[in-house]
């Protein structure tokens, strides 16, 4: 006897927007959505990189339904323009480049304000733009890519440690407000995944060392992260909302 409808992700014909998707984790998510037959929109700031990412995704997945829109997610007007171009979407994957590293004494008010705009306001604005049409259709999935710092602080990343947990609080409240309209919202935090972000923060020898200290014995690959995001942001996820998931190879010891 069948107990359900299997693990069909139910992504064919679904319209997905992945922000900050010209490389790294965002691009890996966009690629997996394309593989699963979704109609994928990618957004980020650099036109050339974005176009290159679009062509790579089309080439590697054979899915030509990939659109690219330039958008700086720290700018309210550009987010409005992005949604004017995409129209209504079914699935929103929030992503944006991380804030600079540093300790308390190194940051002035302006740095705090920029991190607030970058990490928190970008999510508030994209959800504000995406939610009304999701409500109309009584279906929506929202996943925000954060960091393991949403659960456990990271040394030397004070801005991340402050604003990533704020996204968790926001998402929990939104999950309560939106569940009745069929909209599920979750946050997924990478531990250490091999992208330019990690190559910018650490030297190769440090990356090797980081991997050795992870229970699974290595740092993660972007596609390993994307699988978690794509499941939570799919029609196969029907009952998980308001949750935070860390994809970290077992690094975090907190329950
Ligand atoms: P990455 O540097 O490889 O890619 C970042 C992407 O964001 C690029 O496509 C870039 O163009 C885009 N972007 C940056 N600022 C933008 C803006 N203002 N508007 C639009 N697009 C913008 O980074 P990644 O490793 O893929 O990381 C993605 C997110 O995950 C970041 O917030 C990062 O801090 C966080 N994170 C990553 C790791 C990891 O191990 N890779 C760990 C913890 C947290």
mmCIF file of C-alpha atoms and ligand atoms in Angstrom:
data_model
loop_
_atom_site.group_PDB
_atom_site.id
_atom_site.type_symbol
_atom_site.label_atom_id
_atom_site.label_comp_id
_atom_site.label_asym_id
_atom_site.label_seq_id
_atom_site.Cartn_x
_atom_site.Cartn_y
_atom_site.Cartn_z
ATOM 1 C CA UNK A 1 0.000 0.000 0.000
ATOM 2 C CA UNK A 2 1.297 3.458 -0.862
ATOM 3 C CA UNK A 3 1.498 5.756 2.140
ATOM 4 C CA UNK A 4 2.090 8.908 0.162
ATOM 5 C CA UNK A 5 3.166 10.250 -3.156
ATOM 6 C CA UNK A 6 6.809 9.198 -2.895
ATOM 7 C CA UNK A 7 9.548 11.806 -2.921
ATOM 8 C CA UNK A 8 8.493 13.675 -6.007
ATOM 9 C CA UNK A 9 9.693 17.193 -5.210
ATOM 10 C CA UNK A 10 6.785 18.536 -7.266
ATOM 11 C CA UNK A 11 8.925 21.206 -8.840
ATOM 12 C CA UNK A 12 7.943 20.844 -12.475
ATOM 13 C CA UNK A 13 6.302 24.063 -13.600
ATOM 14 C CA UNK A 14 7.066 25.794 -10.289
ATOM 15 C CA UNK A 15 8.656 29.219 -10.473
ATOM 16 C CA UNK A 16 11.668 29.632 -8.189
ATOM 17 C CA UNK A 17 13.681 32.751 -7.428
ATOM 18 C CA UNK A 18 17.160 32.276 -5.956
ATOM 19 C CA UNK A 19 18.871 35.524 -4.969
ATOM 20 C CA UNK A 20 22.658 35.976 -4.909
ATOM 21 C CA UNK A 21 22.948 33.001 -7.235
ATOM 22 C CA UNK A 22 25.793 33.828 -9.610
ATOM 23 C CA UNK A 23 28.106 31.454 -7.727
ATOM 24 C CA UNK A 24 28.554 29.479 -4.519
ATOM 25 C CA UNK A 25 25.613 28.135 -2.519
ATOM 26 C CA UNK A 26 22.969 30.208 -4.322
ATOM 27 C CA UNK A 27 24.085 28.944 -7.696
ATOM 28 C CA UNK A 28 24.186 25.342 -6.442
ATOM 29 C CA UNK A 29 20.554 25.684 -5.302
ATOM 30 C CA UNK A 30 19.514 27.245 -8.621
ATOM 31 C CA UNK A 31 21.206 24.423 -10.494
ATOM 32 C CA UNK A 32 19.461 21.709 -8.488
ATOM 33 C CA UNK A 33 16.067 23.392 -8.979
ATOM 34 C CA UNK A 34 16.767 23.501 -12.711
ATOM 35 C CA UNK A 35 17.709 19.800 -12.653
ATOM 36 C CA UNK A 36 14.376 19.074 -11.012
ATOM 37 C CA UNK A 37 12.493 20.817 -13.809
ATOM 38 C CA UNK A 38 11.584 24.113 -12.144
ATOM 39 C CA UNK A 39 11.496 27.455 -13.894
ATOM 40 C CA UNK A 40 14.418 29.248 -12.250
ATOM 41 C CA UNK A 41 15.178 32.951 -11.847
ATOM 42 C CA UNK A 42 18.592 33.942 -10.551
ATOM 43 C CA UNK A 43 19.588 37.395 -9.335
ATOM 44 C CA UNK A 44 22.824 39.070 -8.315
ATOM 45 C CA UNK A 45 24.822 42.240 -8.910
ATOM 46 C CA UNK A 46 27.364 41.404 -11.567
ATOM 47 C CA UNK A 47 25.876 41.114 -15.059
ATOM 48 C CA UNK A 48 28.727 39.137 -16.562
ATOM 49 C CA UNK A 49 28.919 36.592 -13.728
ATOM 50 C CA UNK A 50 25.144 36.264 -13.710
ATOM 51 C CA UNK A 51 24.942 35.577 -17.435
ATOM 52 C CA UNK A 52 27.778 33.067 -17.118
ATOM 53 C CA UNK A 53 25.953 31.305 -14.268
ATOM 54 C CA UNK A 54 22.758 31.189 -16.343
ATOM 55 C CA UNK A 55 24.543 29.617 -19.300
ATOM 56 C CA UNK A 56 26.324 27.088 -17.064
ATOM 57 C CA UNK A 57 23.045 26.033 -15.435
ATOM 58 C CA UNK A 58 21.290 25.665 -18.791
ATOM 59 C CA UNK A 59 24.220 23.731 -20.242
ATOM 60 C CA UNK A 60 24.633 21.380 -17.268
ATOM 61 C CA UNK A 61 20.948 20.672 -16.626
ATOM 62 C CA UNK A 62 19.476 20.833 -20.119
ATOM 63 C CA UNK A 63 16.706 23.025 -18.668
ATOM 64 C CA UNK A 64 16.453 26.224 -20.705
ATOM 65 C CA UNK A 65 13.897 27.815 -18.362
ATOM 66 C CA UNK A 66 16.491 29.920 -16.544
ATOM 67 C CA UNK A 67 16.246 33.707 -16.357
ATOM 68 C CA UNK A 68 18.774 36.154 -14.921
ATOM 69 C CA UNK A 69 18.023 39.592 -13.435
ATOM 70 C CA UNK A 70 20.580 42.042 -12.087
ATOM 71 C CA UNK A 71 19.810 43.091 -8.513
ATOM 72 C CA UNK A 72 21.743 44.478 -5.568
ATOM 73 C CA UNK A 73 19.819 42.977 -2.650
ATOM 74 C CA UNK A 74 20.914 45.797 -0.339
ATOM 75 C CA UNK A 75 18.827 48.269 -2.389
ATOM 76 C CA UNK A 76 15.073 48.475 -1.847
ATOM 77 C CA UNK A 77 14.357 49.881 -5.312
ATOM 78 C CA UNK A 78 16.300 47.100 -7.007
ATOM 79 C CA UNK A 79 14.350 44.443 -5.086
ATOM 80 C CA UNK A 80 11.086 46.057 -6.245
ATOM 81 C CA UNK A 81 12.386 46.050 -9.808
ATOM 82 C CA UNK A 82 13.432 42.400 -9.494
ATOM 83 C CA UNK A 83 9.911 41.337 -8.527
ATOM 84 C CA UNK A 84 8.409 43.523 -11.241
ATOM 85 C CA UNK A 85 10.422 41.428 -13.683
ATOM 86 C CA UNK A 86 9.828 37.980 -12.199
ATOM 87 C CA UNK A 87 6.108 38.467 -11.478
ATOM 88 C CA UNK A 88 4.613 36.056 -8.949
ATOM 89 C CA UNK A 89 6.858 33.237 -7.760
ATOM 90 C CA UNK A 90 6.102 29.964 -5.959
ATOM 91 C CA UNK A 91 9.400 29.444 -4.170
ATOM 92 C CA UNK A 92 11.774 32.078 -2.798
ATOM 93 C CA UNK A 93 15.332 31.240 -1.790
ATOM 94 C CA UNK A 94 16.879 34.173 0.067
ATOM 95 C CA UNK A 95 20.619 34.483 -0.141
ATOM 96 C CA UNK A 96 23.096 37.385 -0.027
ATOM 97 C CA UNK A 97 26.856 37.706 0.397
ATOM 98 C CA UNK A 98 28.036 37.566 4.007
ATOM 99 C CA UNK A 99 29.101 40.589 6.117
ATOM 100 C CA UNK A 100 32.771 41.393 6.825
ATOM 101 C CA UNK A 101 34.580 39.609 9.638
ATOM 102 C CA UNK A 102 35.672 41.554 12.714
ATOM 103 C CA UNK A 103 35.363 42.101 16.464
ATOM 104 C CA UNK A 104 33.325 44.718 18.361
ATOM 105 C CA UNK A 105 35.978 47.472 18.434
ATOM 106 C CA UNK A 106 36.414 47.323 14.676
ATOM 107 C CA UNK A 107 32.866 48.358 13.768
ATOM 108 C CA UNK A 108 31.292 51.828 13.667
ATOM 109 C CA UNK A 109 27.551 52.595 13.455
ATOM 110 C CA UNK A 110 27.720 52.563 9.693
ATOM 111 C CA UNK A 111 29.017 48.966 9.677
ATOM 112 C CA UNK A 112 26.156 47.858 11.917
ATOM 113 C CA UNK A 113 23.630 49.640 9.741
ATOM 114 C CA UNK A 114 25.046 48.117 6.575
ATOM 115 C CA UNK A 115 24.955 44.618 8.077
ATOM 116 C CA UNK A 116 21.328 45.200 9.146
ATOM 117 C CA UNK A 117 20.384 46.260 5.607
ATOM 118 C CA UNK A 118 22.364 43.407 4.078
ATOM 119 C CA UNK A 119 21.296 40.479 6.216
ATOM 120 C CA UNK A 120 17.897 41.402 7.628
ATOM 121 C CA UNK A 121 16.230 44.062 5.468
ATOM 122 C CA UNK A 122 16.992 42.134 2.278
ATOM 123 C CA UNK A 123 14.942 39.201 3.620
ATOM 124 C CA UNK A 124 12.139 41.446 4.921
ATOM 125 C CA UNK A 125 11.858 43.122 1.518
ATOM 126 C CA UNK A 126 11.891 39.945 -0.577
ATOM 127 C CA UNK A 127 9.295 38.267 1.638
ATOM 128 C CA UNK A 128 7.141 41.400 1.496
ATOM 129 C CA UNK A 129 7.316 41.287 -2.300
ATOM 130 C CA UNK A 130 6.773 37.529 -2.683
ATOM 131 C CA UNK A 131 4.135 36.736 -0.041
ATOM 132 C CA UNK A 132 0.991 38.420 -1.475
ATOM 133 C CA UNK A 133 0.845 36.292 -4.633
ATOM 134 C CA UNK A 134 1.776 33.159 -2.635
ATOM 135 C CA UNK A 135 -1.233 33.933 -0.415
ATOM 136 C CA UNK A 136 -3.438 34.343 -3.472
ATOM 137 C CA UNK A 137 -2.437 30.884 -4.697
ATOM 138 C CA UNK A 138 -2.369 29.384 -1.175
ATOM 139 C CA UNK A 139 1.060 27.926 -1.869
ATOM 140 C CA UNK A 140 4.549 29.172 -1.127
ATOM 141 C CA UNK A 141 7.907 27.986 0.108
ATOM 142 C CA UNK A 142 10.556 30.341 1.477
ATOM 143 C CA UNK A 143 14.038 29.263 2.538
ATOM 144 C CA UNK A 144 16.675 31.664 3.819
ATOM 145 C CA UNK A 145 20.338 30.749 3.561
ATOM 146 C CA UNK A 146 21.983 31.956 6.760
ATOM 147 C CA UNK A 147 24.964 30.518 8.637
ATOM 148 C CA UNK A 148 25.630 28.128 11.497
ATOM 149 C CA UNK A 149 25.989 31.397 13.470
ATOM 150 C CA UNK A 150 22.189 31.474 13.638
ATOM 151 C CA UNK A 151 22.610 28.829 16.372
ATOM 152 C CA UNK A 152 26.188 29.101 17.624
ATOM 153 C CA UNK A 153 28.463 32.140 17.433
ATOM 154 C CA UNK A 154 31.527 32.027 15.194
ATOM 155 C CA UNK A 155 34.815 33.550 16.343
ATOM 156 C CA UNK A 156 35.565 36.896 14.698
ATOM 157 C CA UNK A 157 32.223 37.162 12.871
ATOM 158 C CA UNK A 158 30.352 39.540 15.155
ATOM 159 C CA UNK A 159 28.036 41.012 12.518
ATOM 160 C CA UNK A 160 26.991 37.559 11.365
ATOM 161 C CA UNK A 161 26.536 36.402 14.980
ATOM 162 C CA UNK A 162 24.181 39.330 15.607
ATOM 163 C CA UNK A 163 22.009 39.417 12.514
ATOM 164 C CA UNK A 164 21.727 35.745 11.507
ATOM 165 C CA UNK A 165 19.850 34.872 14.724
ATOM 166 C CA UNK A 166 17.537 37.824 13.988
ATOM 167 C CA UNK A 167 16.509 36.055 10.777
ATOM 168 C CA UNK A 168 15.569 33.010 12.841
ATOM 169 C CA UNK A 169 13.255 35.129 15.006
ATOM 170 C CA UNK A 170 11.748 36.786 11.958
ATOM 171 C CA UNK A 171 11.187 33.448 10.208
ATOM 172 C CA UNK A 172 9.584 31.875 13.257
ATOM 173 C CA UNK A 173 7.072 34.730 13.454
ATOM 174 C CA UNK A 174 6.452 34.598 9.715
ATOM 175 C CA UNK A 175 5.920 30.829 9.871
ATOM 176 C CA UNK A 176 3.075 31.426 12.325
ATOM 177 C CA UNK A 177 1.531 34.182 10.236
ATOM 178 C CA UNK A 178 1.840 32.451 6.870
ATOM 179 C CA UNK A 179 1.138 28.765 7.589
ATOM 180 C CA UNK A 180 -2.616 29.229 7.200
ATOM 181 C CA UNK A 181 -2.024 30.396 3.631
ATOM 182 C CA UNK A 182 0.022 27.334 2.685
ATOM 183 C CA UNK A 183 3.349 29.174 2.942
ATOM 184 C CA UNK A 184 6.170 27.353 4.733
ATOM 185 C CA UNK A 185 9.355 29.208 5.723
ATOM 186 C CA UNK A 186 12.603 27.762 7.027
ATOM 187 C CA UNK A 187 16.263 28.731 7.456
ATOM 188 C CA UNK A 188 19.258 26.624 6.424
ATOM 189 C CA UNK A 189 22.736 27.444 7.723
ATOM 190 C CA UNK A 190 25.945 26.229 6.143
ATOM 191 C CA UNK A 191 28.777 25.098 8.380
ATOM 192 C CA UNK A 192 31.835 25.242 6.117
ATOM 193 C CA UNK A 193 31.104 24.658 2.437
ATOM 194 C CA UNK A 194 33.732 25.012 -0.297
ATOM 195 C CA UNK A 195 32.898 28.314 -2.033
ATOM 196 C CA UNK A 196 34.700 31.598 -2.720
ATOM 197 C CA UNK A 197 33.372 32.924 0.611
ATOM 198 C CA UNK A 198 35.456 30.327 2.458
ATOM 199 C CA UNK A 199 38.432 30.793 0.095
ATOM 200 C CA UNK A 200 38.275 34.560 0.861
ATOM 201 C CA UNK A 201 38.155 34.062 4.630
ATOM 202 C CA UNK A 202 40.797 31.324 4.972
ATOM 203 C CA UNK A 203 44.130 30.191 3.514
ATOM 204 C CA UNK A 204 44.231 26.689 1.858
ATOM 205 C CA UNK A 205 46.097 25.208 4.829
ATOM 206 C CA UNK A 206 43.435 26.576 7.178
ATOM 207 C CA UNK A 207 40.679 25.062 5.024
ATOM 208 C CA UNK A 208 42.404 21.669 5.209
ATOM 209 C CA UNK A 209 42.654 22.044 8.977
ATOM 210 C CA UNK A 210 39.005 23.071 9.220
ATOM 211 C CA UNK A 211 37.994 19.915 7.362
ATOM 212 C CA UNK A 212 40.015 17.701 9.674
ATOM 213 C CA UNK A 213 38.182 19.144 12.671
ATOM 214 C CA UNK A 214 34.730 18.333 11.249
ATOM 215 C CA UNK A 215 33.296 14.943 12.373
ATOM 216 C CA UNK A 216 32.625 13.899 8.753
ATOM 217 C CA UNK A 217 36.323 14.686 8.084
ATOM 218 C CA UNK A 218 36.049 17.317 5.356
ATOM 219 C CA UNK A 219 34.343 20.585 4.522
ATOM 220 C CA UNK A 220 31.104 20.327 2.549
ATOM 221 C CA UNK A 221 30.369 20.824 -1.133
ATOM 222 C CA UNK A 222 27.744 23.329 -2.350
ATOM 223 C CA UNK A 223 25.526 20.597 -3.846
ATOM 224 C CA UNK A 224 25.362 18.845 -0.459
ATOM 225 C CA UNK A 225 23.960 22.055 0.972
ATOM 226 C CA UNK A 226 21.599 22.636 -1.953
ATOM 227 C CA UNK A 227 19.838 19.296 -1.420
ATOM 228 C CA UNK A 228 18.578 20.428 1.990
ATOM 229 C CA UNK A 229 17.421 23.799 0.682
ATOM 230 C CA UNK A 230 15.663 22.320 -2.340
ATOM 231 C CA UNK A 231 13.772 19.752 -0.264
ATOM 232 C CA UNK A 232 12.549 22.369 2.251
ATOM 233 C CA UNK A 233 11.690 24.652 -0.642
ATOM 234 C CA UNK A 234 9.645 22.093 -2.553
ATOM 235 C CA UNK A 235 6.143 20.690 -2.748
ATOM 236 C CA UNK A 236 7.469 17.526 -1.058
ATOM 237 C CA UNK A 237 7.846 19.535 2.145
ATOM 238 C CA UNK A 238 4.304 19.786 3.423
ATOM 239 C CA UNK A 239 4.724 19.978 7.209
ATOM 240 C CA UNK A 240 8.074 21.563 8.137
ATOM 241 C CA UNK A 241 7.953 25.282 8.850
ATOM 242 C CA UNK A 242 9.618 27.755 11.223
ATOM 243 C CA UNK A 243 12.675 25.525 11.536
ATOM 244 C CA UNK A 244 16.420 26.092 11.406
ATOM 245 C CA UNK A 245 18.625 23.408 9.891
ATOM 246 C CA UNK A 246 22.402 23.424 9.956
ATOM 247 C CA UNK A 247 24.282 21.552 7.212
ATOM 248 C CA UNK A 248 27.695 21.229 8.831
ATOM 249 C CA UNK A 249 29.021 17.662 8.709
ATOM 250 C CA UNK A 250 28.260 17.256 12.408
ATOM 251 C CA UNK A 251 30.343 20.206 13.643
ATOM 252 C CA UNK A 252 27.861 21.717 16.050
ATOM 253 C CA UNK A 253 27.496 19.904 19.345
ATOM 254 C CA UNK A 254 24.504 21.828 20.664
ATOM 255 C CA UNK A 255 21.208 19.895 20.611
HETATM 256 P P1 LIG B 1 29.918 33.341 -2.347
HETATM 257 O O1 LIG B 1 30.810 34.474 -2.028
HETATM 258 O O2 LIG B 1 30.474 32.155 -3.050
HETATM 259 O O3 LIG B 1 28.656 33.853 -3.208
HETATM 260 C C1 LIG B 1 27.949 34.972 -2.789
HETATM 261 C C2 LIG B 1 26.938 35.350 -3.854
HETATM 262 O O4 LIG B 1 26.227 36.487 -3.352
HETATM 263 C C3 LIG B 1 27.520 35.773 -5.183
HETATM 264 O O5 LIG B 1 26.685 35.295 -6.215
HETATM 265 C C4 LIG B 1 27.443 37.300 -5.122
HETATM 266 O O6 LIG B 1 27.364 37.880 -6.389
HETATM 267 C C5 LIG B 1 26.165 37.471 -4.371
HETATM 268 N N1 LIG B 1 25.970 38.742 -3.678
HETATM 269 C C6 LIG B 1 26.749 39.262 -2.719
HETATM 270 N N2 LIG B 1 26.245 40.440 -2.294
HETATM 271 C C7 LIG B 1 25.120 40.663 -3.024
HETATM 272 C C8 LIG B 1 24.182 41.704 -3.089
HETATM 273 N N3 LIG B 1 24.280 42.794 -2.311
HETATM 274 N N4 LIG B 1 23.153 41.613 -3.940
HETATM 275 C C9 LIG B 1 23.039 40.551 -4.757
HETATM 276 N N5 LIG B 1 23.906 39.521 -4.757
HETATM 277 C C10 LIG B 1 24.942 39.588 -3.902
HETATM 278 O O7 LIG B 1 29.269 32.931 -0.936
HETATM 279 P P2 LIG B 1 28.641 31.551 -0.437
HETATM 280 O O8 LIG B 1 29.677 30.753 0.216
HETATM 281 O O9 LIG B 1 27.836 30.961 -1.510
HETATM 282 O O10 LIG B 1 27.712 32.080 0.752
HETATM 283 C C11 LIG B 1 26.343 32.378 0.633
HETATM 284 C C12 LIG B 1 25.875 32.859 1.989
HETATM 285 O O11 LIG B 1 26.108 31.830 2.964
HETATM 286 C C13 LIG B 1 26.618 34.098 2.481
HETATM 287 O O12 LIG B 1 25.734 34.910 3.220
HETATM 288 C C14 LIG B 1 27.661 33.509 3.411
HETATM 289 O O13 LIG B 1 28.085 34.430 4.396
HETATM 290 C C15 LIG B 1 26.869 32.372 4.024
HETATM 291 N N6 LIG B 1 27.754 31.361 4.608
HETATM 292 C C16 LIG B 1 28.540 30.597 3.809
HETATM 293 C C17 LIG B 1 29.356 29.639 4.400
HETATM 294 C C18 LIG B 1 30.201 28.722 3.596
HETATM 295 O O14 LIG B 1 30.799 27.822 4.174
HETATM 296 N N7 LIG B 1 30.296 28.894 2.291
HETATM 297 C C19 LIG B 1 29.355 29.488 5.800
HETATM 298 C C20 LIG B 1 28.544 30.290 6.575
HETATM 299 C C21 LIG B 1 27.726 31.228 5.956
#
